[in-house]
Short mmCIF file of C-alpha atoms in Angstrom, two decimals:
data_model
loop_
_atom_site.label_atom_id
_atom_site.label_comp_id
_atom_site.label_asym_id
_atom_site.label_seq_id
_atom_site.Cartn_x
_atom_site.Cartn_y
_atom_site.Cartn_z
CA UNK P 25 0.00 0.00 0.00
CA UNK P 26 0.92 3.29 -0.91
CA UNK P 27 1.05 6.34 1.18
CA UNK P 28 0.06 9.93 0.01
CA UNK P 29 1.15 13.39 2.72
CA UNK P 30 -1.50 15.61 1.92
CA UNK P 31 -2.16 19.50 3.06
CA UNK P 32 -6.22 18.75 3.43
CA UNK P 33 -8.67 16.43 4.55
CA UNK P 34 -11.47 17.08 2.13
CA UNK P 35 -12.05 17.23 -1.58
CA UNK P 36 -12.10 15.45 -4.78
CA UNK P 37 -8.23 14.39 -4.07
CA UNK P 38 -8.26 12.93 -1.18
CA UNK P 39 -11.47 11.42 -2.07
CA UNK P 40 -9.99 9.54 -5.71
CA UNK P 41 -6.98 8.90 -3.52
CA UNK P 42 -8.64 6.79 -0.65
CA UNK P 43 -11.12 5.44 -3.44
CA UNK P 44 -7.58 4.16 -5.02
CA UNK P 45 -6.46 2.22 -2.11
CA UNK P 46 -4.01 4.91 -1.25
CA UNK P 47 -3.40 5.70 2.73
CA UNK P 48 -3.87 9.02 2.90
CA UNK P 49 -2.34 10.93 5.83
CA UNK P 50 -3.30 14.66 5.94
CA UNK P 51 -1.26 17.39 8.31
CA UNK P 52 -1.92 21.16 9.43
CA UNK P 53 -0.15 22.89 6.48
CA UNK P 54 1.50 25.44 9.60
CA UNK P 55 3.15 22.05 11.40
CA UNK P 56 4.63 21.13 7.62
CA UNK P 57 6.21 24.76 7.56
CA UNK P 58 8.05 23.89 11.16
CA UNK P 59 9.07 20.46 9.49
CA UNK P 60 10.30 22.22 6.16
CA UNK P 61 12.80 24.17 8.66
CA UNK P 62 14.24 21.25 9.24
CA UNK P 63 15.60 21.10 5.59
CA UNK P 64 16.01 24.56 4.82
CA UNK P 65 16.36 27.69 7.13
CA UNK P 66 16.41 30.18 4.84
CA UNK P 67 12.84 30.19 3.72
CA UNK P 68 13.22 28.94 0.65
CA UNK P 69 9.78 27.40 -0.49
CA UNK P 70 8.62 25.47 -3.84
CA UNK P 71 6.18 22.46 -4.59
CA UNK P 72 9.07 20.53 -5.47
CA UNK P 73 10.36 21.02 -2.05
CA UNK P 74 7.23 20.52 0.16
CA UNK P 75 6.80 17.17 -1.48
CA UNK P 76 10.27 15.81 -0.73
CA UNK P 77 9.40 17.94 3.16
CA UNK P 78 6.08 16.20 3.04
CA UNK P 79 7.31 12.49 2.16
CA UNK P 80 9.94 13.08 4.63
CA UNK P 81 8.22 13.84 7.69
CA UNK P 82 5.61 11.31 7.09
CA UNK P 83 8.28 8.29 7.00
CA UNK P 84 9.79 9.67 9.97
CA UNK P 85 7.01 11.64 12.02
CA UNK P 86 3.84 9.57 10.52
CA UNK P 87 2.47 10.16 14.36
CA UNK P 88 1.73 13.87 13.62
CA UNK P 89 -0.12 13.05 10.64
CA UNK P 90 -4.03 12.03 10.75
CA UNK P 91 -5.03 9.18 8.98
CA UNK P 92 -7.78 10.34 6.26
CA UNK P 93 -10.43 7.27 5.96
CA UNK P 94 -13.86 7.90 3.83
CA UNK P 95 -16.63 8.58 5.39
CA UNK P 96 -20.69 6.83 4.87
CA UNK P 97 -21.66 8.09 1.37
CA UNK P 98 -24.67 9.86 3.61
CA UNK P 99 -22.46 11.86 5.66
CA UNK P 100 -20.02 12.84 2.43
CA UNK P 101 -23.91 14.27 1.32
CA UNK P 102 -24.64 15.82 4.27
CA UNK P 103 -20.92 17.89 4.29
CA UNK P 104 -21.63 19.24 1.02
CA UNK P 105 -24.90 20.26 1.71
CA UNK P 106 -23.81 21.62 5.16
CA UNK P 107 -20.94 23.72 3.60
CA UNK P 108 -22.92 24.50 0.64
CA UNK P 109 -25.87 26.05 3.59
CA UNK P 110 -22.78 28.23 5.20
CA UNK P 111 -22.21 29.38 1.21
CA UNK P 112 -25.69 30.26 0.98
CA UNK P 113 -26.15 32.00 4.34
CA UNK P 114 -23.05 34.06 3.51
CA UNK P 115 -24.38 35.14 0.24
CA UNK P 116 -27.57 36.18 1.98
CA UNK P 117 -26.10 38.12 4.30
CA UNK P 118 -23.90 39.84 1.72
CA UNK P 119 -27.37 40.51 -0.42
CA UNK P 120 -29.49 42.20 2.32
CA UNK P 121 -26.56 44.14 3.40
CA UNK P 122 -26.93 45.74 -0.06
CA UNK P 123 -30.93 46.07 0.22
CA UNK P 124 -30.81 47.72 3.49
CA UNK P 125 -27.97 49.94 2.43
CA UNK P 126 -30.56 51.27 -0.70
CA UNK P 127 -33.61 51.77 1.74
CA UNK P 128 -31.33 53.77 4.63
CA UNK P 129 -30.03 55.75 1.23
CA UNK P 130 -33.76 56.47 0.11
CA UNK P 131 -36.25 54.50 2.09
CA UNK P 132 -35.68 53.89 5.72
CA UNK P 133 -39.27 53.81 6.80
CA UNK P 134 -39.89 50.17 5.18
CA UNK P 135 -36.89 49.31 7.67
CA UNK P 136 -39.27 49.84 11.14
CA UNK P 137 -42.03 47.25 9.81
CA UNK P 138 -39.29 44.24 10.15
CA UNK P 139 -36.32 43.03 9.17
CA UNK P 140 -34.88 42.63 5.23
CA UNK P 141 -33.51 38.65 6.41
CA UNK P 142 -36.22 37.19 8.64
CA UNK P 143 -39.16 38.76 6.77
CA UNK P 144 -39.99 37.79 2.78
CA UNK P 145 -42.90 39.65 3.11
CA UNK P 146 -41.19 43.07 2.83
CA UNK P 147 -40.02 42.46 -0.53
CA UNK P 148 -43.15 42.27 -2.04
CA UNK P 149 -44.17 45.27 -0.23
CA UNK P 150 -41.15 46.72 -1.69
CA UNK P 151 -42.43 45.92 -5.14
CA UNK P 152 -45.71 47.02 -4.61
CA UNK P 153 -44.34 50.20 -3.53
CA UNK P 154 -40.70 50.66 -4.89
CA UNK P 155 -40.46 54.15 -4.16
CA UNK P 156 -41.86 56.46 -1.17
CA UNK P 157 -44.31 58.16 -3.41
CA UNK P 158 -46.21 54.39 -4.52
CA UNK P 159 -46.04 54.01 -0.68
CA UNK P 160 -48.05 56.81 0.10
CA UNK P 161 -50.33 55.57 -2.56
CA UNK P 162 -50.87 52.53 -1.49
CA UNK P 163 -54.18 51.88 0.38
CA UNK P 164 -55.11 49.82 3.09
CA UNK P 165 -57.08 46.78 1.21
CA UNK P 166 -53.73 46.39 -0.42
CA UNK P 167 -51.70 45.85 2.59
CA UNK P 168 -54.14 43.93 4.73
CA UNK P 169 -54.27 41.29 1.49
CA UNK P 170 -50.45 41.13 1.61
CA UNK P 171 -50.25 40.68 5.30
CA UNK P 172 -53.26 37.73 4.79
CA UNK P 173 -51.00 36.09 2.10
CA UNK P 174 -48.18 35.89 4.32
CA UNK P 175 -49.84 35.23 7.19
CA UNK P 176 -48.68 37.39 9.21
CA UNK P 177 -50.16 39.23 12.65
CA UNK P 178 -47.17 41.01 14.60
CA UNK P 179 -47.62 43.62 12.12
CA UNK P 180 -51.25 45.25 11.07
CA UNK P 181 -52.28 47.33 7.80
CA UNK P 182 -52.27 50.38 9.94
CA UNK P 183 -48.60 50.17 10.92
CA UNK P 184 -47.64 49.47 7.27
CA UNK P 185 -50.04 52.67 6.72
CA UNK P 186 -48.40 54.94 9.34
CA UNK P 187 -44.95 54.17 8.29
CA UNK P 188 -44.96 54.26 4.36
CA UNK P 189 -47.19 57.95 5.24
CA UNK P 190 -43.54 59.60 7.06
CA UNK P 191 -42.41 62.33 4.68
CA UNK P 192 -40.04 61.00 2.19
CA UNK P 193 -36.14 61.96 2.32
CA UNK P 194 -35.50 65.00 0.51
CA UNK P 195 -32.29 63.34 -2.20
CA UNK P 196 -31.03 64.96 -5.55
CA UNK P 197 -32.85 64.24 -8.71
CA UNK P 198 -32.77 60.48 -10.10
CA UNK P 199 -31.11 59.23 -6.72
CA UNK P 200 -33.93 57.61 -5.59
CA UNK P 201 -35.08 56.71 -8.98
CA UNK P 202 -31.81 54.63 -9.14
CA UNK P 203 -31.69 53.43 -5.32
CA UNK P 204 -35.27 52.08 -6.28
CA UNK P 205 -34.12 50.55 -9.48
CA UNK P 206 -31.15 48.98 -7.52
CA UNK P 207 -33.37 47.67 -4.88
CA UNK P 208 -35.92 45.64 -7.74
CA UNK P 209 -32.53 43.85 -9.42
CA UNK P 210 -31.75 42.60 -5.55
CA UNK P 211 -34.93 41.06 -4.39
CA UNK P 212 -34.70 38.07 -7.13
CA UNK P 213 -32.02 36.99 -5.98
CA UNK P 214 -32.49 37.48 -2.70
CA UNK P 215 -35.72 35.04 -3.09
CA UNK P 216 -33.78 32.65 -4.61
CA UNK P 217 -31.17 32.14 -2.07
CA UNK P 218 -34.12 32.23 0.15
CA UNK P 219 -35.46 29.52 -1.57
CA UNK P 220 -32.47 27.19 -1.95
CA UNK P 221 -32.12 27.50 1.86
CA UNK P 222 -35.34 26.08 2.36
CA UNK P 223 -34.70 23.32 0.14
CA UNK P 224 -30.70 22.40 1.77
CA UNK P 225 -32.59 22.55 5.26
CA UNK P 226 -34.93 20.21 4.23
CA UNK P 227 -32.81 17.89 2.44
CA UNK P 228 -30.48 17.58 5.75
CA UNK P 229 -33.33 17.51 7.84
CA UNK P 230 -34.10 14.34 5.79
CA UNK P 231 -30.59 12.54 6.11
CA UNK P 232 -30.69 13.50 9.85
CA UNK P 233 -33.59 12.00 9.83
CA UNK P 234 -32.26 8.83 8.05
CA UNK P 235 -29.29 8.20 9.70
CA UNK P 236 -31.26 8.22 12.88
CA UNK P 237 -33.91 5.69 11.82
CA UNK P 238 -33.71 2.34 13.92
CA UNK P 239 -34.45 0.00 10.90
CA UNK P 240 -33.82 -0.35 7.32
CA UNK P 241 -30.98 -1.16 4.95
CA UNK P 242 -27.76 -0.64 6.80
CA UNK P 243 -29.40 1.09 9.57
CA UNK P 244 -26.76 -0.79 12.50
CA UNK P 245 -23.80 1.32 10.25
CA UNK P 246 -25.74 4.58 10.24
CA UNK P 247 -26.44 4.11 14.18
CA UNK P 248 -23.49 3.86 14.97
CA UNK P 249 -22.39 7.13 14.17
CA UNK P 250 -24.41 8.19 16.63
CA UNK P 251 -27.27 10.94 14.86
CA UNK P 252 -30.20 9.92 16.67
CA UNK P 253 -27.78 10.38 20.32
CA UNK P 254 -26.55 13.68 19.24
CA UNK P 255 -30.06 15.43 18.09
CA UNK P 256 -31.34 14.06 21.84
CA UNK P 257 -28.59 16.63 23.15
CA UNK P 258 -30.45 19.99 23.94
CA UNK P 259 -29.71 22.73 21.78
CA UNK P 260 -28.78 20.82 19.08
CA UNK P 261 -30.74 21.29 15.75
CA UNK P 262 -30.86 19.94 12.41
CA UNK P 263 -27.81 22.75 11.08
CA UNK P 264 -25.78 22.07 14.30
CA UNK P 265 -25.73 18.37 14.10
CA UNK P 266 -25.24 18.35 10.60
CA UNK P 267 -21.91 20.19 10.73
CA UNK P 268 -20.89 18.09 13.78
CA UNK P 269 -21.39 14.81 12.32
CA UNK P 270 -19.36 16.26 8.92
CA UNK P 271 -16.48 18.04 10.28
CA UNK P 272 -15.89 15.36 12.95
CA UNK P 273 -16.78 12.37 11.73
CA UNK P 274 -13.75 10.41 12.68
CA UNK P 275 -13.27 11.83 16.21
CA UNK P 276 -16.77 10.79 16.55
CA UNK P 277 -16.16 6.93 15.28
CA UNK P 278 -12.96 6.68 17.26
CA UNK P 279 -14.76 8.49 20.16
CA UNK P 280 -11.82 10.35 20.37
CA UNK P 281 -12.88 13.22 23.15
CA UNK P 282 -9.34 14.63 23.03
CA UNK P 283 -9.16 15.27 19.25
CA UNK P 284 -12.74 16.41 18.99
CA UNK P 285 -12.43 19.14 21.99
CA UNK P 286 -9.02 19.74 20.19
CA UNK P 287 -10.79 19.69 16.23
CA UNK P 288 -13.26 22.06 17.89
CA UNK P 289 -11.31 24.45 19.51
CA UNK P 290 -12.86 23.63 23.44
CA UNK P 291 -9.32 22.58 24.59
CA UNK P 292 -7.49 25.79 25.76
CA UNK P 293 -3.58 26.16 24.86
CA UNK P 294 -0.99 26.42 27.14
CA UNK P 295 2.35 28.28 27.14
CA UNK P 296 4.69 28.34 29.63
CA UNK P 297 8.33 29.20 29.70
CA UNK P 298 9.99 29.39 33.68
CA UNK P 299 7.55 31.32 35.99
CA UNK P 300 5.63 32.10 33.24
CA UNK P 301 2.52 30.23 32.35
CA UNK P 302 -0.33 31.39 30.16
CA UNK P 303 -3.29 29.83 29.30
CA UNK P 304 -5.07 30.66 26.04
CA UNK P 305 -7.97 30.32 23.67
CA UNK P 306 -7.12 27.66 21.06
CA UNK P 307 -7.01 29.08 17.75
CA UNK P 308 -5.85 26.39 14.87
CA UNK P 309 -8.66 24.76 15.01
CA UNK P 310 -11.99 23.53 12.23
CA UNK P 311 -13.34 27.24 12.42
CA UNK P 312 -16.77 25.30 11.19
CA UNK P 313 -17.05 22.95 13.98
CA UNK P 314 -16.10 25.50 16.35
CA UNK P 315 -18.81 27.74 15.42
CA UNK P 316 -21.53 24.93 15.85
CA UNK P 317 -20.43 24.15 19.03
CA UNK P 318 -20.82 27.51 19.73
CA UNK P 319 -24.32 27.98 18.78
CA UNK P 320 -24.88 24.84 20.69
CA UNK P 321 -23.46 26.20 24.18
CA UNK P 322 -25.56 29.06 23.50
CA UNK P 323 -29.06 27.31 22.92
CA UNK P 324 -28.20 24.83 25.31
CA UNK P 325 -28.02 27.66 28.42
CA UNK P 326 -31.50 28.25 27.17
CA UNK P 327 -32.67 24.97 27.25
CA UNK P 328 -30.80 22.99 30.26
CA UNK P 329 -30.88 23.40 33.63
CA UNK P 330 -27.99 21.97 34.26
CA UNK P 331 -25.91 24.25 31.45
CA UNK P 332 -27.30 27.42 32.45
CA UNK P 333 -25.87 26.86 36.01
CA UNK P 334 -22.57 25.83 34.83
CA UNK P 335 -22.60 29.39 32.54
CA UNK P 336 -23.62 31.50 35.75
CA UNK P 337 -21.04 29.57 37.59
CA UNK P 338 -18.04 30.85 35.45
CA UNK P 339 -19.45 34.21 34.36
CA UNK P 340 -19.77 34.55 38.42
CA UNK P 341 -16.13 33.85 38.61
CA UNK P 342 -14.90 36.20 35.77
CA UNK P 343 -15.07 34.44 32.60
CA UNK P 344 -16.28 36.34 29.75
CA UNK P 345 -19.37 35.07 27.48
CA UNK P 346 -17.55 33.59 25.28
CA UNK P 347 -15.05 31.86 27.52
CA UNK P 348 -17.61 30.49 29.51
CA UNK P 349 -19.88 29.20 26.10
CA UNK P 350 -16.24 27.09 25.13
CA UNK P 351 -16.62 25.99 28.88
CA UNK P 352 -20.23 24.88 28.28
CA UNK P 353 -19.24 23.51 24.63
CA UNK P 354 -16.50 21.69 26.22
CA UNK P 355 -18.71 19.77 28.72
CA UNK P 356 -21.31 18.86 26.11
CA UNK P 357 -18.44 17.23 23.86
CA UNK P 358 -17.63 14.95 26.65
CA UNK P 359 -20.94 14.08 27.61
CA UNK P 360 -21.67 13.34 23.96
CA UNK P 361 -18.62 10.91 23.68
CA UNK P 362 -19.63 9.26 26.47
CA UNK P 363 -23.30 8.52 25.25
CA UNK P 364 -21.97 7.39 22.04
CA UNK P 365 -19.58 4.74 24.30
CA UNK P 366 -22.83 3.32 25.82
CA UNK P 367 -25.55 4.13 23.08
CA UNK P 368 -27.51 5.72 25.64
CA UNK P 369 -30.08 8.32 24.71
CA UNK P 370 -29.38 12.12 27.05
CA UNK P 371 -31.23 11.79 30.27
CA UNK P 372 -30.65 15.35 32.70
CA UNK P 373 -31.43 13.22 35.64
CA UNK P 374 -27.95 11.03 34.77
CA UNK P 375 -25.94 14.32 34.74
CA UNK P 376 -23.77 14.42 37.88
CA UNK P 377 -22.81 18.01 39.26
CA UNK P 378 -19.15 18.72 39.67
CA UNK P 379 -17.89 21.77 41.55
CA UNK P 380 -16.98 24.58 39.25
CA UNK P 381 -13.42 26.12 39.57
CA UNK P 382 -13.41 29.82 40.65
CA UNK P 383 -9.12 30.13 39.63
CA UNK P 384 -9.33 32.77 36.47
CA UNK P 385 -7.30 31.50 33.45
CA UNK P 386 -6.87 33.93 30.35
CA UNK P 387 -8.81 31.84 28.24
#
């Protein structure tokens, strides 16, 4: 068997690679730039080079390498749809940045009724009235029927009415005509993306939902990866599990508590030197599988007794929010691995309490 060093863990490469028979081994592409020093201290760097580097320090140092294996064709799915929802959700937010820069530039009222991400409805209320004039033209019947489409109640047909009525912003001639026309080209897409979220969500919702079933064709291999354990965990939903299952799939199969707290960025990192020791927030770390456990820690304070005592705990004894979230994070990581060593379902009652400590790390 052959071995391939590799930079990543992901892609068509490493895919055709392991598909090949190859082993790949992948490594951090900062620890290959300490081993290239070994060779070379002047800086000197070429493709050439980092192969002969790469081939070198995986005869010798094959411990510091990880071992790439593939993963269940449903979880290679699920990745790509969970990075492709992260591409989507970016794009969105880079689209209604736009939209709500053109209605503070011409249009701000519209902006008090709700908010450009969370509420379709505006944008057809934007093209029924593009422009603060066709606002104040618009009548009542109009904007009750749109609010009845959309089903919505938190706002009525008189706020719509008392906000589209403020005088319009006084602008030089053709700027709003072009804000307006800028606006129109954005909502499109902005439905689109809207749209394809909807879809992704579902779609994950339904491998979630399949990789947690108890029966059916290889349903012992898809249990075993432990779905149905880890959307039991409070404050887990469908987009937090999915990137969890994706991004560590193999700490999770090797139940590897270490490497995932590690992978996630829980595990603090210490430096000292003498007298000196300082204790720090991890930063080389799967910045996607960080930010799901962070959403997690956050619902989870909201949800779980337990959690939310453990937060006040360490925000009582100086930790910052964020600090104290890893802290949270940290303890739901080990709590998963340890359901996923017995196959037990989360039961709150089972949780013992531990006594927090109060020493202040600069974490």
């Amino acid at each position: 068997m052959w071995a391939v060093g590799i930079e990543i863990t992901h892609g068509a490469i490493v895919e055709s690679l392991s598909e090949k028979e190859f082993a790949v081994f992948s490594i951090n592409p900062k620890q290959l730039d300490r081993f290239r020093d070994r060779h070379s201290v002047s800086g000197a760097k070429d493709d050439s080079r980092d192969a002969f580097v790469l081939a070198a320090s995986l005869r010798t140092d094959q411990s510091c390498f990880h071992r790439v294996f593939i993963d269940n064709p449903r979880i290679i799915r699920l990745r790509e749809l969970s990075r492709f929802d992260d591409d989507l959700d970016r794009e969105m937010t880079r689209l209604t940045n736009q939209l709500r820069e053109q209605l503070t530039r011409y249009y701000p009222q519209v902006l008090h009724l709700g908010s450009v991400v969370d509420d379709p409805w505006l944008w057809d209320l934007l093209e029924l009235a593009p422009t603060p004039q066709q606002g104040h033209d618009l009548t009542a019947a109009r904007a009750e029927a749109l609010l009845r489409g959309h089903h919505i109640r938190r706002v009525s047909s008189a706020d719509i009415m008392e906000q589209l009525g403020v005088a319009p912003l006084h602008l030089a001639p053709g700027a709003m005509e072009a804000a307006s026309e800028h606006m129109l080209f954005l909502l499109p897409r902005l439905r689109l993306i809207h749209q394809q979220r909807l879809e992704v969500a579902r779609r994950i919702k339904r491998i979630l939902n399949d990789l947690s079933a108890p029966c059916g064709e290889n349903a012992g291999e898809c249990r075993s990866l432990g779905a149905h354990l880890l959307l039991s965990l409070p404050g887990v939903g469908i987009r937090v599990a999915a990137t969890i299952l994706t991004e560590a799939s193999q700490s999770l199969a090797e139940r590897d508590y270490g490497g995932l707290r590690c992978y996630g960025g829980t595990a603090p990192v210490t430096r000292q030197s003498g007298k000196t020791k300082t204790v720090m927030m991890r930063r080389g770390c799967n910045n996607r599988l960080r930010d799901a456990l962070y959403h997690w820690a956050r619902v989870s304070i909201q949800k779980d007794r337990h959690s939310r005592e453990h937060y006040d705990a360490l925000r009582h004894s100086g930790h910052g929010h964020t600090r104290a979230l890893r802290g949270i994070a940290d303890r739901w990581l080990a709590v998963l691995i340890a359901m996923l060593k017995t196959g037990n379902l989360y039961d709150p009652d089972r949780r013992e309490q531990k006594p927090i400590h109060t020493r202040m790390a600069t974490v």
